[in-house]
Each structure stands twice: as C-alpha cells, then as structure tokens.
Tab-separated table of C-alpha atoms and ligand atoms in Angstrom:
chain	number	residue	atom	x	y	z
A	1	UNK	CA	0.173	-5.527	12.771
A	2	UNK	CA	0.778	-8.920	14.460
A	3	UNK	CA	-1.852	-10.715	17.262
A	4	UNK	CA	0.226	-9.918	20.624
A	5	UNK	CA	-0.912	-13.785	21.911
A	6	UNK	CA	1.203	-15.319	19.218
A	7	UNK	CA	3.267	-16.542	21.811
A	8	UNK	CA	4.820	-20.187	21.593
A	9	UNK	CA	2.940	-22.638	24.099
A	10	UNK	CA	5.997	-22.784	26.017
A	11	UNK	CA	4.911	-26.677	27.477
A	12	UNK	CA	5.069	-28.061	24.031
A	13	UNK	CA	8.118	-26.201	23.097
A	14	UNK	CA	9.408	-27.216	25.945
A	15	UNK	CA	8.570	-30.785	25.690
A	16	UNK	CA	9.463	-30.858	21.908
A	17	UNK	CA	13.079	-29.844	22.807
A	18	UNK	CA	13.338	-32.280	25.286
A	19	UNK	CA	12.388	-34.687	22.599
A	20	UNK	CA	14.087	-33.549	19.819
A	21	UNK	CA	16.895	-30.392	18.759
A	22	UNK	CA	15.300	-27.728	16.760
A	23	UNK	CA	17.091	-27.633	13.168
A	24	UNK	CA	19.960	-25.384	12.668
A	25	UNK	CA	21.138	-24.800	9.164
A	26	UNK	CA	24.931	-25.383	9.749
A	27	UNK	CA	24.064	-28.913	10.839
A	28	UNK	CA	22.520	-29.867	7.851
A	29	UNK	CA	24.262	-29.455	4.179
A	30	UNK	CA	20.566	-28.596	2.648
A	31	UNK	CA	19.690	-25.809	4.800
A	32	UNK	CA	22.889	-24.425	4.561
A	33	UNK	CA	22.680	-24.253	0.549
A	34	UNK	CA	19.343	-21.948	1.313
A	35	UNK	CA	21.509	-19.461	2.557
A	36	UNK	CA	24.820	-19.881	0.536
A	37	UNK	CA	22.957	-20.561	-2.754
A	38	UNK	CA	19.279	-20.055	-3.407
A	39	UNK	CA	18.794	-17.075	-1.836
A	40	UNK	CA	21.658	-15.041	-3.376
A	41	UNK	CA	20.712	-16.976	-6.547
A	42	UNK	CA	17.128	-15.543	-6.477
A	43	UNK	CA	18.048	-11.840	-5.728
A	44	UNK	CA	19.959	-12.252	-8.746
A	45	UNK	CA	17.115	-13.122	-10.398
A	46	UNK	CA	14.670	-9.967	-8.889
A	47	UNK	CA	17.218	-8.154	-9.464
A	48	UNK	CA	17.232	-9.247	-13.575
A	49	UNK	CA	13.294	-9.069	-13.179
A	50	UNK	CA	12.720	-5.443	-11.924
A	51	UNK	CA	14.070	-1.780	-12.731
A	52	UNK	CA	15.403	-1.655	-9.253
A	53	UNK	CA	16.609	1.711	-8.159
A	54	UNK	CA	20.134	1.760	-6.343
A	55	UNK	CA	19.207	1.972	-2.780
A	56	UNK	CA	16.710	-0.997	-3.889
A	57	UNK	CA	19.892	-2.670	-5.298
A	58	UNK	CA	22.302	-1.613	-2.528
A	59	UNK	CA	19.676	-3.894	-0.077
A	60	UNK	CA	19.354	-6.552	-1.963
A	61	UNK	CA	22.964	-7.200	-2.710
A	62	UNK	CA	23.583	-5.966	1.353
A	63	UNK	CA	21.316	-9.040	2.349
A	64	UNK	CA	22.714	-11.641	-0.430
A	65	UNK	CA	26.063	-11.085	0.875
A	66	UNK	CA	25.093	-11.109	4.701
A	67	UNK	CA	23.518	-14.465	3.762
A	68	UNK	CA	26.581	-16.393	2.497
A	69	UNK	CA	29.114	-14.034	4.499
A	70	UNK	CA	28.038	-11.902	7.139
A	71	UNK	CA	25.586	-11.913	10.178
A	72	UNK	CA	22.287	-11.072	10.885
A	73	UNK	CA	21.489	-7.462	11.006
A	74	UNK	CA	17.757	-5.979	12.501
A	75	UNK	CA	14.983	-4.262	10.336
A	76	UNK	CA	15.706	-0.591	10.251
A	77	UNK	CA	13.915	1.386	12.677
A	78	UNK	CA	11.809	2.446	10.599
A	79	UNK	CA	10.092	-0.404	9.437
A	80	UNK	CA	6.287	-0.923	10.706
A	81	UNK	CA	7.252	-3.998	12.406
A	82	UNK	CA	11.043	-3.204	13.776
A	83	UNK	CA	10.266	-3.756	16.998
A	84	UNK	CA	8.245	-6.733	16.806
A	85	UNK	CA	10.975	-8.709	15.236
A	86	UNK	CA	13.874	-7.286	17.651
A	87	UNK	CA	11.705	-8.975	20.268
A	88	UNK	CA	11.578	-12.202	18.190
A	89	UNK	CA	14.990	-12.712	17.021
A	90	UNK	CA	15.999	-11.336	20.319
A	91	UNK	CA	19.700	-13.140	20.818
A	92	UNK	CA	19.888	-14.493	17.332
A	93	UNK	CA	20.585	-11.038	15.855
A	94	UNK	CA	24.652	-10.437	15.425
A	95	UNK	CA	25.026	-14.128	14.416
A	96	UNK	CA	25.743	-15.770	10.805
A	97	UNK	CA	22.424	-16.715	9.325
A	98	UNK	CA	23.466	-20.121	9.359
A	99	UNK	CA	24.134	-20.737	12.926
A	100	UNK	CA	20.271	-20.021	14.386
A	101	UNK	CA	17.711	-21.961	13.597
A	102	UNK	CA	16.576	-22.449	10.168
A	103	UNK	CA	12.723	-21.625	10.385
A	104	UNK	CA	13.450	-18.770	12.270
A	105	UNK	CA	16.112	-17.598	9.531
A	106	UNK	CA	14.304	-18.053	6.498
A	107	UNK	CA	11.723	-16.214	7.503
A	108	UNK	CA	13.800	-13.402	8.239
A	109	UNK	CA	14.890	-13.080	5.095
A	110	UNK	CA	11.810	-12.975	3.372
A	111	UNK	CA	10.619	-9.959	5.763
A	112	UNK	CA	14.128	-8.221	5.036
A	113	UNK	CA	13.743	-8.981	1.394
A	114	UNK	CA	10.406	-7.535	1.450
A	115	UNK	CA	11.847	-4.190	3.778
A	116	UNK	CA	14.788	-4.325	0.559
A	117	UNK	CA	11.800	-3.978	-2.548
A	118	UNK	CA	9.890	-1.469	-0.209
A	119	UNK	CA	6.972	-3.635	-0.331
A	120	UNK	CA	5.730	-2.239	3.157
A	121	UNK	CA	6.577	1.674	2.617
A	122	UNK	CA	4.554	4.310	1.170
A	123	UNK	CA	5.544	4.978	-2.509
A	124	UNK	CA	5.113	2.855	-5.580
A	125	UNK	CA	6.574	-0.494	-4.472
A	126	UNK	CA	4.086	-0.282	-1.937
A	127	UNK	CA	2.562	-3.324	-2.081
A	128	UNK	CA	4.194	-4.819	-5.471
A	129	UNK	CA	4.825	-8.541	-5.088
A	130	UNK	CA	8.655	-8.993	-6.072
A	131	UNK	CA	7.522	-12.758	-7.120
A	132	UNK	CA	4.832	-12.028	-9.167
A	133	UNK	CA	7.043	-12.260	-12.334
A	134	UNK	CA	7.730	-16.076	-11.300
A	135	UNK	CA	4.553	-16.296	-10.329
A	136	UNK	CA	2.612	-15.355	-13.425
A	137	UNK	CA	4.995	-17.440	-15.435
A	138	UNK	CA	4.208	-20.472	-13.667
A	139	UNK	CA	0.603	-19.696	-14.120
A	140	UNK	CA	0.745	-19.300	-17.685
A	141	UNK	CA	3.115	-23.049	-18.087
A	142	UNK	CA	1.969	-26.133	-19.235
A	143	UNK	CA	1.249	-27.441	-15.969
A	144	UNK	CA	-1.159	-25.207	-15.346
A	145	UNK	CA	-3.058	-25.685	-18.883
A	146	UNK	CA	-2.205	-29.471	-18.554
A	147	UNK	CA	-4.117	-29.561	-15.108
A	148	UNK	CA	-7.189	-27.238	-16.022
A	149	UNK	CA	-7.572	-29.873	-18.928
A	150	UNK	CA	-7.276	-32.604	-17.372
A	151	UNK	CA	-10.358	-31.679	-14.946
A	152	UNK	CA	-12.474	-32.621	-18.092
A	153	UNK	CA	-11.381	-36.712	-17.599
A	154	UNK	CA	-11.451	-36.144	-13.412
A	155	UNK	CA	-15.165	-35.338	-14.165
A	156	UNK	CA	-15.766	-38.700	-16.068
A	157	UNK	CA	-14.568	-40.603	-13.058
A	158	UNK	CA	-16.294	-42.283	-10.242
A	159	UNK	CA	-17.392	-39.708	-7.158
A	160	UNK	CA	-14.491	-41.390	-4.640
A	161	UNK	CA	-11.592	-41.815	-7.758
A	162	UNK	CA	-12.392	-38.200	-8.492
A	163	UNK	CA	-11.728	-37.221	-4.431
A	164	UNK	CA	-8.778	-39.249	-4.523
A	165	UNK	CA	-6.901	-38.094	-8.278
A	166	UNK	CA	-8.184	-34.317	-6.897
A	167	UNK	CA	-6.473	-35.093	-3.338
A	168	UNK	CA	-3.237	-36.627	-5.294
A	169	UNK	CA	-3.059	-33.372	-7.446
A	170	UNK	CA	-3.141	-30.976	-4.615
A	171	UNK	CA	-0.668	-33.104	-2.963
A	172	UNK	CA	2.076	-33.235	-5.503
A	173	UNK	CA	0.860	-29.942	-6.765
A	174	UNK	CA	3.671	-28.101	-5.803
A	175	UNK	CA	6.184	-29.856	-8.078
A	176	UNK	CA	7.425	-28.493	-11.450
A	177	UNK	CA	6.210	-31.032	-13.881
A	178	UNK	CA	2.964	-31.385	-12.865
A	179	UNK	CA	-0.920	-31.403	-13.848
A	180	UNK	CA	-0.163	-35.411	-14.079
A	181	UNK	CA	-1.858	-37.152	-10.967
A	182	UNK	CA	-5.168	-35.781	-12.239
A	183	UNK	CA	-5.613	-36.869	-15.359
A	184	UNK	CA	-6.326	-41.054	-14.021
A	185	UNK	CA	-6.897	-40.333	-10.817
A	186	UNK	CA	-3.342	-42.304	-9.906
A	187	UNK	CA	-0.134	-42.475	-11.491
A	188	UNK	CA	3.303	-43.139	-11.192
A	189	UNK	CA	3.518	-39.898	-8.766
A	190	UNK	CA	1.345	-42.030	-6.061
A	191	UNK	CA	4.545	-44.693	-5.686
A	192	UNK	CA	6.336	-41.808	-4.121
A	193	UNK	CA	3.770	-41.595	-1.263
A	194	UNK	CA	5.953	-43.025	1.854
A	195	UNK	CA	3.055	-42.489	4.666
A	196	UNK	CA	-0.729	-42.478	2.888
A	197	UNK	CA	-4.096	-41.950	5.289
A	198	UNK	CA	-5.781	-40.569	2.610
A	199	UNK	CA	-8.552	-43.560	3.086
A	200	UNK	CA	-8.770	-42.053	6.905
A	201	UNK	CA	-8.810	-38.465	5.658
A	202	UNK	CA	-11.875	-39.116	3.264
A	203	UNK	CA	-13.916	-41.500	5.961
A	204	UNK	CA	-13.363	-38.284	7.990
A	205	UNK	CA	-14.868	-35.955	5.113
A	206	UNK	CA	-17.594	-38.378	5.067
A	207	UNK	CA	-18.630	-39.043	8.212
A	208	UNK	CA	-18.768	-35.537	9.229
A	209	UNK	CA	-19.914	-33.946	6.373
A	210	UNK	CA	-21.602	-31.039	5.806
A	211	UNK	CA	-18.910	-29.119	8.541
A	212	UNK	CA	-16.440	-26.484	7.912
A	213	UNK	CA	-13.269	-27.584	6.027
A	214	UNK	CA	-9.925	-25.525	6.686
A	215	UNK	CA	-7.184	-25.633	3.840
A	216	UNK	CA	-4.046	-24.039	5.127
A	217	UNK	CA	-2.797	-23.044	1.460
A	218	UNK	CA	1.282	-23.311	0.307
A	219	UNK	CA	2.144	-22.470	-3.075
A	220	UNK	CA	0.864	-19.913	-5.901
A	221	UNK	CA	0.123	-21.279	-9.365
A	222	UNK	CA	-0.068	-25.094	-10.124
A	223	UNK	CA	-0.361	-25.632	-6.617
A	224	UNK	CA	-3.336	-23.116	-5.796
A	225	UNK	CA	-4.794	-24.194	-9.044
A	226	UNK	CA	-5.121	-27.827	-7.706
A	227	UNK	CA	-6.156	-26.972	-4.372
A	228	UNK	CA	-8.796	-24.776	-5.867
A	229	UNK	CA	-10.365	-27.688	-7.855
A	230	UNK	CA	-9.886	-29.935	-4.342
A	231	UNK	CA	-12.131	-27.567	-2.242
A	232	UNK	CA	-14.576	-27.295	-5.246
A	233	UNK	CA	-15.061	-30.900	-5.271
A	234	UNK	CA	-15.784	-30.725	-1.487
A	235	UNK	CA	-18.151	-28.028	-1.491
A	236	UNK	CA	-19.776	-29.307	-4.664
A	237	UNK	CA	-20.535	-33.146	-3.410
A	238	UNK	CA	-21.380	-31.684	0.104
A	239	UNK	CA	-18.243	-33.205	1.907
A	240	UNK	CA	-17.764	-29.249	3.300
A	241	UNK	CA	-20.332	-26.624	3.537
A	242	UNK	CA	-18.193	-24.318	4.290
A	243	UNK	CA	-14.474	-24.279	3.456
A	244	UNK	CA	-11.580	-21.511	4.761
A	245	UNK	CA	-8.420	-20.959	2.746
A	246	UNK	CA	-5.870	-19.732	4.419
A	247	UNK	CA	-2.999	-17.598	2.539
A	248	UNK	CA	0.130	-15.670	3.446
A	249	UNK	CA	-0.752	-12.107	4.329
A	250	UNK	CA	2.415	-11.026	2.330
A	251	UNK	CA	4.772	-12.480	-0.634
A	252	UNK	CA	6.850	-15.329	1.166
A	253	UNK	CA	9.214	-18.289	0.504
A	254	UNK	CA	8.917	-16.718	-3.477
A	255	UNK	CA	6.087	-18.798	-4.499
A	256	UNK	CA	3.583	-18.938	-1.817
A	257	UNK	CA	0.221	-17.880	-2.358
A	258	UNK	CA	-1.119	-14.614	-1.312
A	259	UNK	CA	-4.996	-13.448	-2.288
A	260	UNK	CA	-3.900	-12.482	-5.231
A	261	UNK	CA	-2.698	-15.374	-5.994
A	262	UNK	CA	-5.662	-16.968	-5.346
A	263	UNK	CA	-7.574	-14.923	-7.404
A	264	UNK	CA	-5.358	-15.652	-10.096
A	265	UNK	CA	-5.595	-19.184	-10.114
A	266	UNK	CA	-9.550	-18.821	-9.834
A	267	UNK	CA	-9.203	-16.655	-13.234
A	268	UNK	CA	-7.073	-19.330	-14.539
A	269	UNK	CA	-10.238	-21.780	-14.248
A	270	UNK	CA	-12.387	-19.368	-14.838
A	271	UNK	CA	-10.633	-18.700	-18.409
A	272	UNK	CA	-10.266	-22.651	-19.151
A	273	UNK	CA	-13.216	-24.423	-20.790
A	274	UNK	CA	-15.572	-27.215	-19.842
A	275	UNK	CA	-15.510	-28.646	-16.376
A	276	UNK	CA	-12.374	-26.016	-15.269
A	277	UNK	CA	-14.621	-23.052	-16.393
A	278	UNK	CA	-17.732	-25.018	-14.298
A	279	UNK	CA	-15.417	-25.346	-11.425
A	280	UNK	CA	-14.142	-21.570	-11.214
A	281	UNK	CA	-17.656	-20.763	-11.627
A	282	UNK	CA	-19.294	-22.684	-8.693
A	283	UNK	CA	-15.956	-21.715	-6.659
A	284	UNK	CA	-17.216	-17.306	-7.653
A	285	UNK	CA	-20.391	-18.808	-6.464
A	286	UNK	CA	-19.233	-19.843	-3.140
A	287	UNK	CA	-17.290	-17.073	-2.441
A	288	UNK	CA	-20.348	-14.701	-3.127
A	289	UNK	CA	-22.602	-16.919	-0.476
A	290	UNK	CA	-19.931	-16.750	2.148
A	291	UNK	CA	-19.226	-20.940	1.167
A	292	UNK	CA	-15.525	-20.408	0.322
A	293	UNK	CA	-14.121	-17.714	2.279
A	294	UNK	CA	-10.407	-16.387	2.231
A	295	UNK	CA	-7.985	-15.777	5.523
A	296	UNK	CA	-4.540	-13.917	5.566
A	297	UNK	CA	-3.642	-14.185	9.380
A	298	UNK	CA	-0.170	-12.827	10.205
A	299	UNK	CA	0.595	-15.773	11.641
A	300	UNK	CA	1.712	-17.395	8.475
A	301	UNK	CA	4.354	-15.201	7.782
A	302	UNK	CA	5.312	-15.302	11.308
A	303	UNK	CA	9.313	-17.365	12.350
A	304	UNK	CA	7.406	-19.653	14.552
A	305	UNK	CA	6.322	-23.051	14.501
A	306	UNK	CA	2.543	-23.742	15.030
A	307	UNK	CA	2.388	-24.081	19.047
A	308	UNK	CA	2.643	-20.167	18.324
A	309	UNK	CA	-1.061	-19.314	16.973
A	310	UNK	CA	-3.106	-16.551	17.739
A	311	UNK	CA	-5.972	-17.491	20.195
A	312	UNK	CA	-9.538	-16.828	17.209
A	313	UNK	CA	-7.379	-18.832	14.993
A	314	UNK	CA	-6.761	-21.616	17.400
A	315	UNK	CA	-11.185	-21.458	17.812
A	316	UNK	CA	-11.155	-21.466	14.594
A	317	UNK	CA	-9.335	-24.772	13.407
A	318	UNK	CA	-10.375	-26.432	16.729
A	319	UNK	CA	-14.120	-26.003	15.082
A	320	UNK	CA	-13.098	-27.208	11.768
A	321	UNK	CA	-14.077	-30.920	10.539
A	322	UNK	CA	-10.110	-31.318	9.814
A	323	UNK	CA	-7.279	-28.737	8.696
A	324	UNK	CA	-6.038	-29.490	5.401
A	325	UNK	CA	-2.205	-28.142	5.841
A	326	UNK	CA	-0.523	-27.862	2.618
A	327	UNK	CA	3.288	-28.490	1.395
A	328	UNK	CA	6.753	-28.419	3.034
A	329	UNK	CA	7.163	-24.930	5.252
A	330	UNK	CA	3.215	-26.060	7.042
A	331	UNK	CA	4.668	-29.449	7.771
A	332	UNK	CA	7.880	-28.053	9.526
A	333	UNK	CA	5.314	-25.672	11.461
A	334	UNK	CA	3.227	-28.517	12.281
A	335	UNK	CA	5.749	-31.043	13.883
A	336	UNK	CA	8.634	-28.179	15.016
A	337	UNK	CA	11.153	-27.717	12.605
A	338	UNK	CA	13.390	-30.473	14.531
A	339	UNK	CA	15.361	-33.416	14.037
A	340	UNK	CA	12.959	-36.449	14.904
A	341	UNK	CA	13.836	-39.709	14.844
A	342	UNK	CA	11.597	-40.221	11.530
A	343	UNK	CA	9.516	-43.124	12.949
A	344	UNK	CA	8.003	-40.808	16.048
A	345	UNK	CA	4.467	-40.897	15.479
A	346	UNK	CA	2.533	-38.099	13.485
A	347	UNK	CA	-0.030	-38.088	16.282
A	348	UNK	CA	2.302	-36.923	19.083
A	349	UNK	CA	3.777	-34.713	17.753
A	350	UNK	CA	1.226	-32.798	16.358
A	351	UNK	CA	-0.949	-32.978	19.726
A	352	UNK	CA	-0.683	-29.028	20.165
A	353	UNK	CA	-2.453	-28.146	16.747
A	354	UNK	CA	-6.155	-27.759	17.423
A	355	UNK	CA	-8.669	-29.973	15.815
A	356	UNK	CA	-8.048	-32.789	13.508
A	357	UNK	CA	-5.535	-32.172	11.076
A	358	UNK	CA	-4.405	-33.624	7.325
A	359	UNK	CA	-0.969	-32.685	6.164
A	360	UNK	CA	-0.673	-33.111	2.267
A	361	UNK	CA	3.332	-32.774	1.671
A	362	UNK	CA	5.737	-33.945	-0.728
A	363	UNK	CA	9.268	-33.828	1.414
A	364	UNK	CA	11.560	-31.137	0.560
A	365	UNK	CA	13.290	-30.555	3.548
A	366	UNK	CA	15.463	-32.617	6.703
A	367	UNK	CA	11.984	-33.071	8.861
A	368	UNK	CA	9.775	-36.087	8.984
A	369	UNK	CA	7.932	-38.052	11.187
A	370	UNK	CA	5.430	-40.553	11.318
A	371	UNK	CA	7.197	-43.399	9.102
A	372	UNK	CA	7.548	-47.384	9.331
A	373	UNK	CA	10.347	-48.802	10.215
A	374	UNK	CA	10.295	-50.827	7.026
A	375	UNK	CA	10.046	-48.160	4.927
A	376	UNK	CA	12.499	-45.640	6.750
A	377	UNK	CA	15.009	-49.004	6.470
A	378	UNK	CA	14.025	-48.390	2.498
A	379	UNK	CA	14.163	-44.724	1.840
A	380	UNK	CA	17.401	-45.025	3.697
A	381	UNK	CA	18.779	-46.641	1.005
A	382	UNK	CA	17.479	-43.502	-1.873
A	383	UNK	CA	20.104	-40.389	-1.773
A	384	UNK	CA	18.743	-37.602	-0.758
A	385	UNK	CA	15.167	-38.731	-0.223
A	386	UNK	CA	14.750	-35.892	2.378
A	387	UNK	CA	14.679	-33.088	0.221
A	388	UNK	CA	14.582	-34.238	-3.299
A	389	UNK	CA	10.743	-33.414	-3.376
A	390	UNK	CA	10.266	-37.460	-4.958
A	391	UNK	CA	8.716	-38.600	-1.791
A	392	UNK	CA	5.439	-37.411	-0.208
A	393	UNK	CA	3.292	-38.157	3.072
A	394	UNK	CA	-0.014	-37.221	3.696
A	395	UNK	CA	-0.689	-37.907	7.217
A	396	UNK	CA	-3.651	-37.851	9.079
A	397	UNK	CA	-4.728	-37.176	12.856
A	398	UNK	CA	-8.272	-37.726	13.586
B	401	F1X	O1	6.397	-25.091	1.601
B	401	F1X	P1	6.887	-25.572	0.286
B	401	F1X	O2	6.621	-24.595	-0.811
B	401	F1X	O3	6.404	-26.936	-0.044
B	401	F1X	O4	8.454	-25.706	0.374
B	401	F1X	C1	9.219	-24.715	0.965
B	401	F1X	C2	10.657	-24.962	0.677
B	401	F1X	O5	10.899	-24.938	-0.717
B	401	F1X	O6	11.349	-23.946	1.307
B	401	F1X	C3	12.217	-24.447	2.287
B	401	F1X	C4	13.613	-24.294	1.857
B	401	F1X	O7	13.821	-22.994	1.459
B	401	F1X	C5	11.839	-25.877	2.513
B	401	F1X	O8	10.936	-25.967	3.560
B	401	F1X	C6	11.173	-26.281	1.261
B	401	F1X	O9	12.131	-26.849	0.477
C-alpha cells in the first residue's frame, strides 16, 4: 500500500522541534472543537446521508463518541493497512484524541472513518466515497455556476490580469461564497491577502517557462473547479508544458479532491458554455497528450508532515519549475504543523521541501509563518484571524 521510505527526515524534524512545539489539539480551543464538534457533527450528517447498516452505524457512532470522550483505539486487524498505522501512531494509541498531536489525529480519523463505511473492504461500499453527497452538492451550487461564468469576462482581460484573477480564484477557492475573485480579476477578497508573492510566483512562471508545473490539489468542487481553469491558463499561454495534479488517493478531510473529483469538476466545465466549455476542452486535450497528468501518491493521506515524502516524489517536485501547494492541511504539511512565532520566515522553514515551492492558502487553522511584524501587530488586533478562513497568504520560495 504505502512507499516504505516515507520516513520523516529526522534532521529537520529534529531541528523543527527544537525551533518550535508541534501542535497538540488540547492546547489550542480550535483544534479541540475538530474533535468535540465537527467531527461528531459530520457523522451525524453521513449518517442522515446514507442507508447505513448497523455494524456501519455501530462504527460510526463508536468513533464519534471516542472523539469527544474516549481514547484512541487501532484499526482492526483486519484492515489492509493495520499494521502500518500501529507502527505510526506507535505510543499515541490508548490516549484521548485530543492530547497527541493534531495532524497526526485528524488523519486518523479519516482512515478510521473510512475502515467505519467499509470503503477499503470487499463488498459494495468498496470504494463508495462517504462525501460524495457533499461533494456533488457543492458542485452543483452557485459558486460553481457563478465561477464557470465568470471565465467568459476572465477571457476579455489582459494576458497577466487574467493569471492574476485565475491565481486569486484558486486561492480563495476553497471558501463557501465563492466564484467572486474571478469575475475582475481583483476584489474585495484580495484585501484579505496578509503575505502576497504572487508578482514573484508569476516572474518565476515566466522566466522558466515552458517546464513542468506541480499543483498539489486541496479541495473538491469550487476549489478543483478553479484550480482546473488555473493550470489551463498555464498550459494554454505556455507558462507550463507540462503540469502534475496531485490528489488524495482516498476520500479525506470530507471535501478533498480525489480523481473523481477531478473528473467531476472537468465535466462541470466541460458542461458550461463559452470559454468554460473551451477550457474543459483544451484541459481533455492535455490529458490525452500526456500535458496534464493526474497523481494519487499515498503520501497525501499519510499523518505526516512533508519532511516525510517518498523518495520518486521528492525527484519529482525537485524537477518541477515550482510546486503549487494548495489550501490549509498542505500548508500545515509544508511548515510542520507547529506553533511558530508567525514572523519566522517562509523560506526556512520550508527548506526541506524539494524544489521551489508556492503555497496558495487562505488561513483556517493556528499555523502561520512568514508575516511582517506590522501586519502580525494588525491581525493581532482581528478575533480569530487564525482560523476564520478571512485571511490568506500565498507565499513564495524561489
Ligand atoms: O486544507 P483545507 O481544506 O484548506 O482545510 C482543512 C481544514 O478545514 O481542516 C483542518 C481542520 O479540520 C484545518 O487544517 C482546516 O481548517
């Protein structure tokens, strides 16, 4: 199942804790609501979604109370990958899921959720993505429909303002009410950008066009959509010859995009009219000339932060012009999911990640680095500015 090098780099872990605690969900009041509220809020709502059968049920309740009340219990024995994760959680197993840390623990759940639906055993859940109903309802929203229209003014714009409004979209793409950044090419979104190197990130694009472009992918729907019409403008104005989107191998973190996905949100162009309909068809193009091709490494569904990578992968974005690295959970893998002091700089932190890197994220959780003093002293001043998803970097290390 899972590369057998995906081992931390134990230097930079080592030098990371020296530099800064890894986050542990007791310690900080948002983390601790995953556990105690949205994930026994959204087996509630699977549970309202599907015609679970009882032992289905019985697992799913099992692990929504464990998460607010109990402690963490293994993967059966059965399970494909049992022993692979007794080795990784090895000591954190027996404890409440809010005393480990958080990265580690979130993804946990997601694998036990999975083990819950029977999404990795023979039989007919085999394989059935429990978010897909959330999923496909996101797809078929008003942000979607509002985005694939508003392609048809991106088009009208200037070669650069299109890059940019595209780049904006993707960026805040992972937001509810969206499908708004694209339709100017800047809006009020944009004020909400506390750390911008977007300039940097397209004189990179530029000056070494013509290379291969890696987008690490985050979220299904609006999101995908966005990035979708991103990498199409970069293959189509020659900024990338090649781009690699990277997905989740499995359903994770509800909304994050498998292949599927993908190919959902290319139908969703495909199925629009005018320049969306152009776009999903040069994108089909690509695909069928090898231009735009589609990765699911285990990695990314992996409880480690990115000095853990398996070794062709590592090749692979140390080759790219830059890795695009989408949205909120990438950005925690990036830097460590760790309490920084918020001004350490973006570039030494993410020293261990091969190749030049981009991180498109609008904040939704404790971790940031890479800020001014000036505007830290700012943002300081907003409640809740961490995690309220209103804020957004996108940081660049060339
Ligand atoms: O990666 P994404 O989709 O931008 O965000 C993932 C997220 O919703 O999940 C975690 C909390 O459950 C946080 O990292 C963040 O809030």
């Amino acid at each position: 199942m899972l590369a057998l090098d995906l081992i931390p780099l134990r230097e930079e872990q080592t030098l990371m804790t020296q530099q800064a605690p890894v986050i542990v969900s007791s310690e900080s009041p948002f983390a601790k609501d995953v556990f105690i509220k949205r994930h026994p809020a959204l087996i509630e709502r699977l549970v309202e979604a599907w015609p679970f059968g009882p032992e289905q049920r019985r697992a799913l309740s099992v692990l929504a109370e464990e998460n607010v009340h109990g402690v963490i219990r293994p993967l059966p024995d059965g399970a494909v990958d049992a022993q692979l994760w007794r080795d990784w959680g090895n000591g954190l197993y027996g404890r409440p899921w809010a005393e480990v840390p958080f990265l580690w623990a979130e993804s946990f759940f997601y694998r036990r959720l999975l083990e819950a639906t029977g999404y990795f055993r023979p039989g007919p859940w085999l394989g059935v993505d429990p978010f897909a109903p959330f999923k496909q309802t996101e797809l078929a929203g008003e942000a979607v429909s509002a985005e694939i229209a508003a392609l048809d003014d991106v088009v009208e714009l200037a070669e650069e303002e299109q890059g940019q409004a595209l780049l904006l979209s993707s960026l805040w793409g992972n937001r509810a009410d969206l499908g708004f950044q694209i339709t100017a090419g800047q809006g009020t979104e944009a004020s909400g950008l506390v750390a911008d190197d977007s300039a940097r990130l397209w004189e990179l694009l530029r000056s070494e066009a013509g290379g291969t472009v890696a987008v690490v992918a985050d979220n299904a729907g609006s999101e995908v959509v966005a990035d979708l019409a991103l990498i199409d403008h970069l293959l189509a104005h020659g900024l990338a010859d090649e781009v690699v989107l990277h997905v989740k191998p499995s359903p994770y973190y509800v909304s994050d995009a498998t292949l599927a996905d993908v190919a959902d949100g290319l139908r969703a162009l495909l199925l629009g009219k005018g320049e969306a309909r152009a776009a999903g068809e040069r994108l089909r193009e690509a695909a069928a000339l090898g231009r735009l091709r589609v990765r699911a490494d285990s990695c990314f569904c992996a409880p480690f932060d990115y000095t853990a990578m398996p070794v062709a992968l590592r090749h692979e974005f140390a080759s790219a012009t830059v890795t695009i690295l989408k949205g909120d959970l990438n950005y925690r893998r990036l830097v460590g999911d760790r309490w920084w002091e918020p001004t350490t700089p973006f570039a030494g932190v993410t020293g261990h990640f091969p190749g030049r890197i981009a991180a498109l994220r609008t904040l939704k959780s404790d971790v940031i680095v890479g800020l001014g003093t000036g505007t830290l002293a700012e943002l300081n001043s907003t409640p809740d500015w961490r995690t309220s998803g209103t804020h957004a970097v996108v940081q660049v290390r060339s």
